[in-house]
Amino acid sequence: MTQRTDTQETEAQAKAGAVTKKAVVIDPGGDVAKIQAAIGQSNVNVEKIWLTHGHIDHVGGAAELRDALNVPIEGPHIADKFLLDNVVNSGARFGITGVRNFAPDRWLEEGDQVAVGKLTFDILHCPGHSPGSVVFFNKDMRFAHVGDVLFNGSVGRSDLPGGDHATLIKSIADKLLPLGDDVGFICGHGPGSSIGQERMTNPFLTGVA
Ligand SMILES: [Zn+2]
Ligand SMILES: [Zn+2]
């Protein structure tokens, strides 16, 4: 990997932890050419690929993109290995071709930290939608990427192999709600939300907290 010097960054920006132009791609499910075009348009340096879990709509393009960008894949938790070992089979079920089975360069566990640019994210292991689902949480920015664990007004499905609804709700109650109402998140499908909004209005979390 080539190292950028960021010579245009002002001292004020540096203090604010602002624009380093370093980026990650989270959950490249496919359309690798489109992702690469977006990277080009944004003029960012992609350092890593992060995976929240092993479902094909989140990992179908990961191996191809890793080859194209020559960057490591981090995540998900090793409990989703059975999914990454079967990307080709799950693709065939949906008529998706051109995907590959793969292993990440680093499995992630509860308590791990990953970094991009100047930002550090804590890893929360949140099983239930899939056994190896992880959430990426940046404490300073009050921001999380929650994959398919929690949605705006809904929660992840739990009827796929290794899924379990009670486990999912427990993950949300034990790991996500305690992050704080002010934490905003984006998720694997649909618009983002905040922990507070979901705690107060999400019908799946009634009586949970
Ligand atoms: Zn999923
Ligand atoms: Zn999904």
PDB file of C-alpha atoms and ligand atoms in Angstrom:
ATOM      1  CA  MET A   1       0.000   0.000   0.000  1.00  0.00           C
ATOM      2  CA  THR A   2       1.195   3.510  -0.754  1.00  0.00           C
ATOM      3  CA  GLN A   3       1.219   6.009   2.047  1.00  0.00           C
ATOM      4  CA  ARG A   4      -0.455   9.387   1.539  1.00  0.00           C
ATOM      5  CA  THR A   5       1.119  12.452   3.055  1.00  0.00           C
ATOM      6  CA  ASP A   6      -2.025  14.618   3.259  1.00  0.00           C
ATOM      7  CA  THR A   7      -0.039  17.775   2.644  1.00  0.00           C
ATOM      8  CA  GLN A   8      -3.170  19.820   1.921  1.00  0.00           C
ATOM      9  CA  GLU A   9      -4.639  19.190   5.329  1.00  0.00           C
ATOM     10  CA  THR A  10      -4.666  22.347   7.459  1.00  0.00           C
ATOM     11  CA  GLU A  11      -3.747  22.294  11.100  1.00  0.00           C
ATOM     12  CA  ALA A  12      -7.354  23.058  12.042  1.00  0.00           C
ATOM     13  CA  GLN A  13      -8.617  20.144   9.991  1.00  0.00           C
ATOM     14  CA  ALA A  14      -5.983  17.920  11.507  1.00  0.00           C
ATOM     15  CA  LYS A  15      -7.110  18.942  14.983  1.00  0.00           C
ATOM     16  CA  ALA A  16     -10.725  18.283  14.120  1.00  0.00           C
ATOM     17  CA  GLY A  17      -9.770  14.898  12.725  1.00  0.00           C
ATOM     18  CA  ALA A  18     -11.254  16.046   9.445  1.00  0.00           C
ATOM     19  CA  VAL A  19     -10.749  14.939   5.866  1.00  0.00           C
ATOM     20  CA  THR A  20      -7.953  12.450   5.467  1.00  0.00           C
ATOM     21  CA  LYS A  21      -9.495  11.092   2.252  1.00  0.00           C
ATOM     22  CA  LYS A  22      -8.978   7.626   3.681  1.00  0.00           C
ATOM     23  CA  ALA A  23     -11.952   5.316   3.416  1.00  0.00           C
ATOM     24  CA  VAL A  24     -13.302   1.834   3.913  1.00  0.00           C
ATOM     25  CA  VAL A  25     -15.835  -0.050   1.850  1.00  0.00           C
ATOM     26  CA  ILE A  26     -18.393  -1.734   4.096  1.00  0.00           C
ATOM     27  CA  ASP A  27     -20.305  -4.781   2.850  1.00  0.00           C
ATOM     28  CA  PRO A  28     -19.632  -4.847  -0.904  1.00  0.00           C
ATOM     29  CA  GLY A  29     -22.486  -7.138  -1.913  1.00  0.00           C
ATOM     30  CA  GLY A  30     -21.780  -6.879  -5.633  1.00  0.00           C
ATOM     31  CA  ASP A  31     -21.604  -4.288  -8.418  1.00  0.00           C
ATOM     32  CA  VAL A  32     -17.863  -3.992  -7.925  1.00  0.00           C
ATOM     33  CA  ALA A  33     -17.483  -1.745 -10.991  1.00  0.00           C
ATOM     34  CA  LYS A  34     -20.029   0.713  -9.524  1.00  0.00           C
ATOM     35  CA  ILE A  35     -18.211   0.700  -6.190  1.00  0.00           C
ATOM     36  CA  GLN A  36     -14.925   1.410  -7.934  1.00  0.00           C
ATOM     37  CA  ALA A  37     -16.512   4.261  -9.886  1.00  0.00           C
ATOM     38  CA  ALA A  38     -17.840   5.755  -6.640  1.00  0.00           C
ATOM     39  CA  ILE A  39     -14.379   5.463  -5.077  1.00  0.00           C
ATOM     40  CA  GLY A  40     -12.925   7.304  -8.074  1.00  0.00           C
ATOM     41  CA  GLN A  41     -15.554  10.054  -7.908  1.00  0.00           C
ATOM     42  CA  SER A  42     -15.008  10.574  -4.189  1.00  0.00           C
ATOM     43  CA  ASN A  43     -11.250  10.699  -4.710  1.00  0.00           C
ATOM     44  CA  VAL A  44     -10.590   8.635  -1.600  1.00  0.00           C
ATOM     45  CA  ASN A  45      -7.945   6.072  -0.723  1.00  0.00           C
ATOM     46  CA  VAL A  46      -9.658   2.867   0.330  1.00  0.00           C
ATOM     47  CA  GLU A  47      -7.614   1.220   3.081  1.00  0.00           C
ATOM     48  CA  LYS A  48      -9.806  -1.745   3.959  1.00  0.00           C
ATOM     49  CA  ILE A  49     -12.980  -3.683   3.332  1.00  0.00           C
ATOM     50  CA  TRP A  50     -15.122  -4.236   6.417  1.00  0.00           C
ATOM     51  CA  LEU A  51     -17.827  -6.913   6.592  1.00  0.00           C
ATOM     52  CA  THR A  52     -20.689  -6.812   9.102  1.00  0.00           C
ATOM     53  CA  HIS A  53     -21.781 -10.410   8.401  1.00  0.00           C
ATOM     54  CA  GLY A  54     -21.609 -13.205   5.861  1.00  0.00           C
ATOM     55  CA  HIS A  55     -24.837 -12.948   3.843  1.00  0.00           C
ATOM     56  CA  ILE A  56     -24.317 -12.805   0.104  1.00  0.00           C
ATOM     57  CA  ASP A  57     -25.939  -9.389  -0.326  1.00  0.00           C
ATOM     58  CA  HIS A  58     -23.156  -8.035   1.914  1.00  0.00           C
ATOM     59  CA  VAL A  59     -20.146 -10.071   0.781  1.00  0.00           C
ATOM     60  CA  GLY A  60     -20.798 -11.095  -2.851  1.00  0.00           C
ATOM     61  CA  GLY A  61     -18.290  -8.553  -4.193  1.00  0.00           C
ATOM     62  CA  ALA A  62     -15.752  -8.728  -1.365  1.00  0.00           C
ATOM     63  CA  ALA A  63     -13.201 -11.131  -2.870  1.00  0.00           C
ATOM     64  CA  GLU A  64     -13.252  -9.381  -6.252  1.00  0.00           C
ATOM     65  CA  LEU A  65     -12.917  -5.933  -4.665  1.00  0.00           C
ATOM     66  CA  ARG A  66     -10.052  -7.136  -2.437  1.00  0.00           C
ATOM     67  CA  ASP A  67      -8.183  -8.264  -5.549  1.00  0.00           C
ATOM     68  CA  ALA A  68      -8.899  -5.004  -7.368  1.00  0.00           C
ATOM     69  CA  LEU A  69      -7.862  -2.690  -4.523  1.00  0.00           C
ATOM     70  CA  ASN A  70      -5.254  -4.907  -2.874  1.00  0.00           C
ATOM     71  CA  VAL A  71      -6.562  -4.137   0.611  1.00  0.00           C
ATOM     72  CA  PRO A  72      -7.377  -6.486   3.508  1.00  0.00           C
ATOM     73  CA  ILE A  73     -10.863  -7.694   4.457  1.00  0.00           C
ATOM     74  CA  GLU A  74     -11.707  -7.292   8.169  1.00  0.00           C
ATOM     75  CA  GLY A  75     -14.730  -9.075   9.652  1.00  0.00           C
ATOM     76  CA  PRO A  76     -17.124 -10.549  10.254  1.00  0.00           C
ATOM     77  CA  HIS A  77     -16.909 -12.749  13.405  1.00  0.00           C
ATOM     78  CA  ILE A  78     -15.669 -16.291  12.720  1.00  0.00           C
ATOM     79  CA  ALA A  79     -19.138 -17.662  13.575  1.00  0.00           C
ATOM     80  CA  ASP A  80     -20.114 -16.611  10.014  1.00  0.00           C
ATOM     81  CA  LYS A  81     -17.348 -18.734   8.433  1.00  0.00           C
ATOM     82  CA  PHE A  82     -19.975 -21.245   7.235  1.00  0.00           C
ATOM     83  CA  LEU A  83     -21.530 -18.449   5.162  1.00  0.00           C
ATOM     84  CA  LEU A  84     -18.236 -17.258   3.609  1.00  0.00           C
ATOM     85  CA  ASP A  85     -17.415 -20.895   2.781  1.00  0.00           C
ATOM     86  CA  ASN A  86     -20.713 -21.113   0.852  1.00  0.00           C
ATOM     87  CA  VAL A  87     -20.963 -17.836  -1.077  1.00  0.00           C
ATOM     88  CA  VAL A  88     -21.001 -19.723  -4.386  1.00  0.00           C
ATOM     89  CA  ASN A  89     -23.823 -22.021  -3.209  1.00  0.00           C
ATOM     90  CA  SER A  90     -25.952 -19.192  -1.843  1.00  0.00           C
ATOM     91  CA  GLY A  91     -25.356 -17.253  -5.063  1.00  0.00           C
ATOM     92  CA  ALA A  92     -26.584 -20.207  -7.117  1.00  0.00           C
ATOM     93  CA  ARG A  93     -29.803 -20.252  -5.086  1.00  0.00           C
ATOM     94  CA  PHE A  94     -30.511 -16.650  -6.146  1.00  0.00           C
ATOM     95  CA  GLY A  95     -29.165 -17.025  -9.689  1.00  0.00           C
ATOM     96  CA  ILE A  96     -26.072 -14.956  -8.855  1.00  0.00           C
ATOM     97  CA  THR A  97     -22.885 -16.005 -10.616  1.00  0.00           C
ATOM     98  CA  GLY A  98     -19.321 -14.690 -10.569  1.00  0.00           C
ATOM     99  CA  VAL A  99     -19.032 -14.761  -6.772  1.00  0.00           C
ATOM    100  CA  ARG A 100     -16.363 -16.601  -4.785  1.00  0.00           C
ATOM    101  CA  ASN A 101     -15.938 -18.262  -1.414  1.00  0.00           C
ATOM    102  CA  PHE A 102     -13.251 -16.526   0.611  1.00  0.00           C
ATOM    103  CA  ALA A 103     -11.796 -15.975   4.064  1.00  0.00           C
ATOM    104  CA  PRO A 104     -11.195 -12.507   5.486  1.00  0.00           C
ATOM    105  CA  ASP A 105      -7.693 -11.369   6.373  1.00  0.00           C
ATOM    106  CA  ARG A 106      -8.874 -10.792   9.935  1.00  0.00           C
ATOM    107  CA  TRP A 107     -11.826 -12.208  11.870  1.00  0.00           C
ATOM    108  CA  LEU A 108     -13.286  -9.751  14.383  1.00  0.00           C
ATOM    109  CA  GLU A 109     -14.335 -10.390  17.971  1.00  0.00           C
ATOM    110  CA  GLU A 110     -16.126  -8.512  20.729  1.00  0.00           C
ATOM    111  CA  GLY A 111     -13.741  -5.872  22.077  1.00  0.00           C
ATOM    112  CA  ASP A 112     -11.547  -5.672  18.974  1.00  0.00           C
ATOM    113  CA  GLN A 113     -10.821  -2.300  17.409  1.00  0.00           C
ATOM    114  CA  VAL A 114     -10.414  -1.436  13.744  1.00  0.00           C
ATOM    115  CA  ALA A 115      -9.156   1.829  12.297  1.00  0.00           C
ATOM    116  CA  VAL A 116      -9.487   3.909   9.168  1.00  0.00           C
ATOM    117  CA  GLY A 117      -7.647   7.206   8.774  1.00  0.00           C
ATOM    118  CA  LYS A 118      -7.762   8.778  12.227  1.00  0.00           C
ATOM    119  CA  LEU A 119     -10.956   7.013  13.310  1.00  0.00           C
ATOM    120  CA  THR A 120     -11.134   3.983  15.562  1.00  0.00           C
ATOM    121  CA  PHE A 121     -14.183   1.745  15.748  1.00  0.00           C
ATOM    122  CA  ASP A 122     -15.023  -0.695  18.528  1.00  0.00           C
ATOM    123  CA  ILE A 123     -16.323  -4.108  17.481  1.00  0.00           C
ATOM    124  CA  LEU A 124     -19.522  -5.393  19.068  1.00  0.00           C
ATOM    125  CA  HIS A 125     -20.420  -9.021  18.393  1.00  0.00           C
ATOM    126  CA  CYS A 126     -24.204  -9.022  17.883  1.00  0.00           C
ATOM    127  CA  PRO A 127     -25.469 -12.505  16.897  1.00  0.00           C
ATOM    128  CA  GLY A 128     -29.097 -13.259  16.055  1.00  0.00           C
ATOM    129  CA  HIS A 129     -29.507 -12.179  12.422  1.00  0.00           C
ATOM    130  CA  SER A 130     -26.473 -14.314  11.671  1.00  0.00           C
ATOM    131  CA  PRO A 131     -24.200 -15.919  14.294  1.00  0.00           C
ATOM    132  CA  GLY A 132     -21.200 -13.807  13.294  1.00  0.00           C
ATOM    133  CA  SER A 133     -22.773 -10.350  12.861  1.00  0.00           C
ATOM    134  CA  VAL A 134     -20.646  -7.467  14.120  1.00  0.00           C
ATOM    135  CA  VAL A 135     -21.358  -3.771  14.640  1.00  0.00           C
ATOM    136  CA  PHE A 136     -18.761  -1.042  14.085  1.00  0.00           C
ATOM    137  CA  PHE A 137     -19.013   1.755  16.682  1.00  0.00           C
ATOM    138  CA  ASN A 138     -17.105   5.044  16.782  1.00  0.00           C
ATOM    139  CA  LYS A 139     -17.469   6.435  20.282  1.00  0.00           C
ATOM    140  CA  ASP A 140     -16.187   9.963  19.568  1.00  0.00           C
ATOM    141  CA  MET A 141     -18.372  10.521  16.511  1.00  0.00           C
ATOM    142  CA  ARG A 142     -21.392   8.872  18.196  1.00  0.00           C
ATOM    143  CA  PHE A 143     -21.828   6.757  15.097  1.00  0.00           C
ATOM    144  CA  ALA A 144     -22.333   3.069  14.331  1.00  0.00           C
ATOM    145  CA  HIS A 145     -22.727   0.839  11.307  1.00  0.00           C
ATOM    146  CA  VAL A 146     -25.046  -1.911  12.493  1.00  0.00           C
ATOM    147  CA  GLY A 147     -25.328  -4.124   9.414  1.00  0.00           C
ATOM    148  CA  ASP A 148     -28.595  -6.085   9.455  1.00  0.00           C
ATOM    149  CA  VAL A 149     -28.910  -6.231  13.259  1.00  0.00           C
ATOM    150  CA  LEU A 150     -31.150  -3.175  13.660  1.00  0.00           C
ATOM    151  CA  PHE A 151     -33.099  -1.134  11.101  1.00  0.00           C
ATOM    152  CA  ASN A 152     -35.125   2.066  11.082  1.00  0.00           C
ATOM    153  CA  GLY A 153     -38.418   0.710  12.475  1.00  0.00           C
ATOM    154  CA  SER A 154     -37.446  -2.945  12.280  1.00  0.00           C
ATOM    155  CA  VAL A 155     -34.820  -5.563  13.135  1.00  0.00           C
ATOM    156  CA  GLY A 156     -32.955  -8.146  11.090  1.00  0.00           C
ATOM    157  CA  ARG A 157     -34.718 -11.318  10.015  1.00  0.00           C
ATOM    158  CA  SER A 158     -33.841 -14.395  12.003  1.00  0.00           C
ATOM    159  CA  ASP A 159     -35.218 -17.170   9.773  1.00  0.00           C
ATOM    160  CA  LEU A 160     -31.957 -17.753   7.869  1.00  0.00           C
ATOM    161  CA  PRO A 161     -29.425 -20.464   8.897  1.00  0.00           C
ATOM    162  CA  GLY A 162     -27.962 -19.680  12.312  1.00  0.00           C
ATOM    163  CA  GLY A 163     -30.492 -16.923  12.979  1.00  0.00           C
ATOM    164  CA  ASP A 164     -32.419 -16.648  16.236  1.00  0.00           C
ATOM    165  CA  HIS A 165     -34.865 -13.879  17.126  1.00  0.00           C
ATOM    166  CA  ALA A 166     -34.432 -14.004  20.915  1.00  0.00           C
ATOM    167  CA  THR A 167     -30.647 -13.866  20.482  1.00  0.00           C
ATOM    168  CA  LEU A 168     -31.030 -10.895  18.139  1.00  0.00           C
ATOM    169  CA  ILE A 169     -33.190  -8.920  20.585  1.00  0.00           C
ATOM    170  CA  LYS A 170     -30.734  -9.757  23.373  1.00  0.00           C
ATOM    171  CA  SER A 171     -27.847  -8.452  21.232  1.00  0.00           C
ATOM    172  CA  ILE A 172     -29.721  -5.187  20.624  1.00  0.00           C
ATOM    173  CA  ALA A 173     -30.685  -4.832  24.289  1.00  0.00           C
ATOM    174  CA  ASP A 174     -27.264  -5.717  25.706  1.00  0.00           C
ATOM    175  CA  LYS A 175     -24.940  -4.142  23.132  1.00  0.00           C
ATOM    176  CA  LEU A 176     -26.706  -1.437  21.077  1.00  0.00           C
ATOM    177  CA  LEU A 177     -29.209   0.316  23.347  1.00  0.00           C
ATOM    178  CA  PRO A 178     -26.523   0.991  26.005  1.00  0.00           C
ATOM    179  CA  LEU A 179     -24.462   2.929  23.443  1.00  0.00           C
ATOM    180  CA  GLY A 180     -26.729   5.922  24.078  1.00  0.00           C
ATOM    181  CA  ASP A 181     -29.764   7.589  22.523  1.00  0.00           C
ATOM    182  CA  ASP A 182     -27.561  10.138  20.733  1.00  0.00           C
ATOM    183  CA  VAL A 183     -25.781   7.516  18.646  1.00  0.00           C
ATOM    184  CA  GLY A 184     -26.730   7.673  14.989  1.00  0.00           C
ATOM    185  CA  PHE A 185     -26.437   4.613  12.784  1.00  0.00           C
ATOM    186  CA  ILE A 186     -26.602   3.440   9.241  1.00  0.00           C
ATOM    187  CA  CYS A 187     -27.713  -0.073   8.494  1.00  0.00           C
ATOM    188  CA  GLY A 188     -27.582  -2.684   5.766  1.00  0.00           C
ATOM    189  CA  HIS A 189     -30.954  -1.804   4.223  1.00  0.00           C
ATOM    190  CA  GLY A 190     -33.076   1.354   4.130  1.00  0.00           C
ATOM    191  CA  PRO A 191     -32.571   4.683   5.879  1.00  0.00           C
ATOM    192  CA  GLY A 192     -30.469   5.087   9.018  1.00  0.00           C
ATOM    193  CA  SER A 193     -31.763   6.176  12.407  1.00  0.00           C
ATOM    194  CA  SER A 194     -30.587   6.739  15.970  1.00  0.00           C
ATOM    195  CA  ILE A 195     -30.508   4.442  18.984  1.00  0.00           C
ATOM    196  CA  GLY A 196     -32.892   6.815  20.794  1.00  0.00           C
ATOM    197  CA  GLN A 197     -35.462   6.844  18.009  1.00  0.00           C
ATOM    198  CA  GLU A 198     -35.443   3.052  17.794  1.00  0.00           C
ATOM    199  CA  ARG A 199     -35.543   2.605  21.578  1.00  0.00           C
ATOM    200  CA  MET A 200     -38.677   4.762  21.695  1.00  0.00           C
ATOM    201  CA  THR A 201     -40.528   3.786  18.499  1.00  0.00           C
ATOM    202  CA  ASN A 202     -39.276   0.453  17.138  1.00  0.00           C
ATOM    203  CA  PRO A 203     -42.142  -2.079  17.585  1.00  0.00           C
ATOM    204  CA  PHE A 204     -39.675  -4.954  17.988  1.00  0.00           C
ATOM    205  CA  LEU A 205     -38.116  -3.259  20.998  1.00  0.00           C
ATOM    206  CA  THR A 206     -41.316  -2.609  22.946  1.00  0.00           C
ATOM    207  CA  GLY A 207     -40.708  -3.572  26.560  1.00  0.00           C
ATOM    208  CA  VAL A 208     -37.039  -4.274  25.900  1.00  0.00           C
ATOM    209  CA  ALA A 209     -35.736  -1.038  27.422  1.00  0.00           C
TER     210      ALA A 209
HETATM  211 ZN    ZN B   1     -28.116 -10.247   6.336  1.00  0.00          ZN
HETATM  212 ZN    ZN B   2     -28.750  -7.703   4.150  1.00  0.00          ZN
END
